[in-house]
Amino acid sequence: ATGTVAMIAGDIVPMNFGSDLTSGDTGKTVYLAVTAGRATLTAPSSSGDKVVRVGYVWDGSSNLGTTGIHAVIFQPQFISEIA
């Protein structure tokens, strides 16, 4: 299927972390991972990496029925490129 997905800052969106989070992760900053298709709680730190905040964990205790998929408050922002 093809289509367009529109996201607006502040929307609650599902993101793939690859593994489950915990309730202690709620509110933590979410970054675009260097692994394609993934989000992470750890900002990229290698030379040449781009640090992009995608939002904040909405509820770390709930995986939306699929391991590693969690709700994120979408607030994208380019932070920097690591020299």
mmCIF file of C-alpha atoms in Angstrom:
data_model
loop_
_atom_site.group_PDB
_atom_site.id
_atom_site.type_symbol
_atom_site.label_atom_id
_atom_site.label_comp_id
_atom_site.label_asym_id
_atom_site.label_seq_id
_atom_site.Cartn_x
_atom_site.Cartn_y
_atom_site.Cartn_z
ATOM 1 C CA ALA A 1 0.000 0.000 0.000
ATOM 2 C CA THR A 2 1.124 3.530 -0.666
ATOM 3 C CA GLY A 3 0.072 6.731 0.979
ATOM 4 C CA THR A 4 1.138 9.795 2.841
ATOM 5 C CA VAL A 5 1.661 9.989 6.572
ATOM 6 C CA ALA A 6 1.388 13.482 7.993
ATOM 7 C CA MET A 7 2.792 14.206 11.435
ATOM 8 C CA ILE A 8 2.451 17.462 13.268
ATOM 9 C CA ALA A 9 4.673 18.513 16.168
ATOM 10 C CA GLY A 10 2.961 17.408 19.355
ATOM 11 C CA ASP A 11 1.322 14.335 17.812
ATOM 12 C CA ILE A 12 1.741 11.032 19.634
ATOM 13 C CA VAL A 13 3.377 8.637 17.160
ATOM 14 C CA PRO A 14 4.627 5.025 17.350
ATOM 15 C CA MET A 15 8.392 4.576 17.007
ATOM 16 C CA ASN A 16 10.558 1.467 16.770
ATOM 17 C CA PHE A 17 13.225 1.265 19.472
ATOM 18 C CA GLY A 18 14.111 -2.371 18.725
ATOM 19 C CA SER A 19 13.606 -3.327 22.370
ATOM 20 C CA ASP A 20 11.171 -2.433 25.116
ATOM 21 C CA LEU A 21 11.529 0.628 27.301
ATOM 22 C CA THR A 22 10.534 0.899 30.970
ATOM 23 C CA SER A 23 8.276 3.236 32.905
ATOM 24 C CA GLY A 24 11.468 5.019 34.043
ATOM 25 C CA ASP A 25 12.049 6.059 30.407
ATOM 26 C CA THR A 26 8.823 8.092 30.253
ATOM 27 C CA GLY A 27 9.679 11.718 29.391
ATOM 28 C CA LYS A 28 13.199 10.970 28.174
ATOM 29 C CA THR A 29 14.491 12.520 24.956
ATOM 30 C CA VAL A 30 14.253 10.325 21.846
ATOM 31 C CA TYR A 31 16.836 10.585 19.056
ATOM 32 C CA LEU A 32 16.994 9.282 15.514
ATOM 33 C CA ALA A 33 19.225 6.201 15.713
ATOM 34 C CA VAL A 34 22.114 5.502 13.351
ATOM 35 C CA THR A 35 20.412 2.116 12.738
ATOM 36 C CA ALA A 36 17.928 2.682 9.905
ATOM 37 C CA GLY A 37 14.302 2.711 10.990
ATOM 38 C CA ARG A 38 15.032 2.972 14.714
ATOM 39 C CA ALA A 39 14.745 5.476 17.528
ATOM 40 C CA THR A 40 17.047 5.553 20.556
ATOM 41 C CA LEU A 41 17.418 7.196 23.956
ATOM 42 C CA THR A 42 21.148 7.684 23.338
ATOM 43 C CA ALA A 43 22.270 10.567 21.140
ATOM 44 C CA PRO A 44 24.638 9.520 18.320
ATOM 45 C CA SER A 45 28.220 10.455 19.194
ATOM 46 C CA SER A 46 30.553 9.256 16.426
ATOM 47 C CA SER A 47 32.309 11.555 13.982
ATOM 48 C CA GLY A 48 30.003 12.438 11.091
ATOM 49 C CA ASP A 49 26.804 11.442 12.944
ATOM 50 C CA LYS A 50 23.888 13.845 12.876
ATOM 51 C CA VAL A 51 22.058 14.339 16.164
ATOM 52 C CA VAL A 52 18.324 14.681 15.555
ATOM 53 C CA ARG A 53 15.828 14.800 18.411
ATOM 54 C CA VAL A 54 12.546 13.251 17.313
ATOM 55 C CA GLY A 55 10.644 13.810 20.551
ATOM 56 C CA TYR A 56 10.014 12.451 24.030
ATOM 57 C CA VAL A 57 8.846 9.074 25.355
ATOM 58 C CA TRP A 58 5.107 9.302 26.067
ATOM 59 C CA ASP A 59 4.730 6.057 28.058
ATOM 60 C CA GLY A 60 7.743 3.783 28.494
ATOM 61 C CA SER A 61 5.690 1.108 30.226
ATOM 62 C CA SER A 62 3.476 0.375 27.204
ATOM 63 C CA ASN A 63 4.855 -1.193 24.016
ATOM 64 C CA LEU A 64 1.672 -0.671 21.938
ATOM 65 C CA GLY A 65 1.279 -4.447 21.600
ATOM 66 C CA THR A 66 4.559 -5.019 19.744
ATOM 67 C CA THR A 67 7.992 -5.435 21.313
ATOM 68 C CA GLY A 68 10.075 -2.286 20.870
ATOM 69 C CA ILE A 69 7.279 -0.039 19.553
ATOM 70 C CA HIS A 70 6.533 2.860 21.910
ATOM 71 C CA ALA A 71 4.518 6.071 21.795
ATOM 72 C CA VAL A 72 6.575 9.247 21.350
ATOM 73 C CA ILE A 73 5.511 12.886 21.517
ATOM 74 C CA PHE A 74 6.744 14.067 18.097
ATOM 75 C CA GLN A 75 8.938 17.207 18.514
ATOM 76 C CA PRO A 76 11.631 16.997 15.820
ATOM 77 C CA GLN A 77 14.724 19.178 15.965
ATOM 78 C CA PHE A 78 18.140 18.981 14.303
ATOM 79 C CA ILE A 79 20.698 19.390 17.112
ATOM 80 C CA SER A 80 24.140 19.090 15.490
ATOM 81 C CA GLU A 81 26.571 17.146 13.357
ATOM 82 C CA ILE A 82 29.440 15.537 15.262
ATOM 83 C CA ALA A 83 32.810 16.737 13.947
#
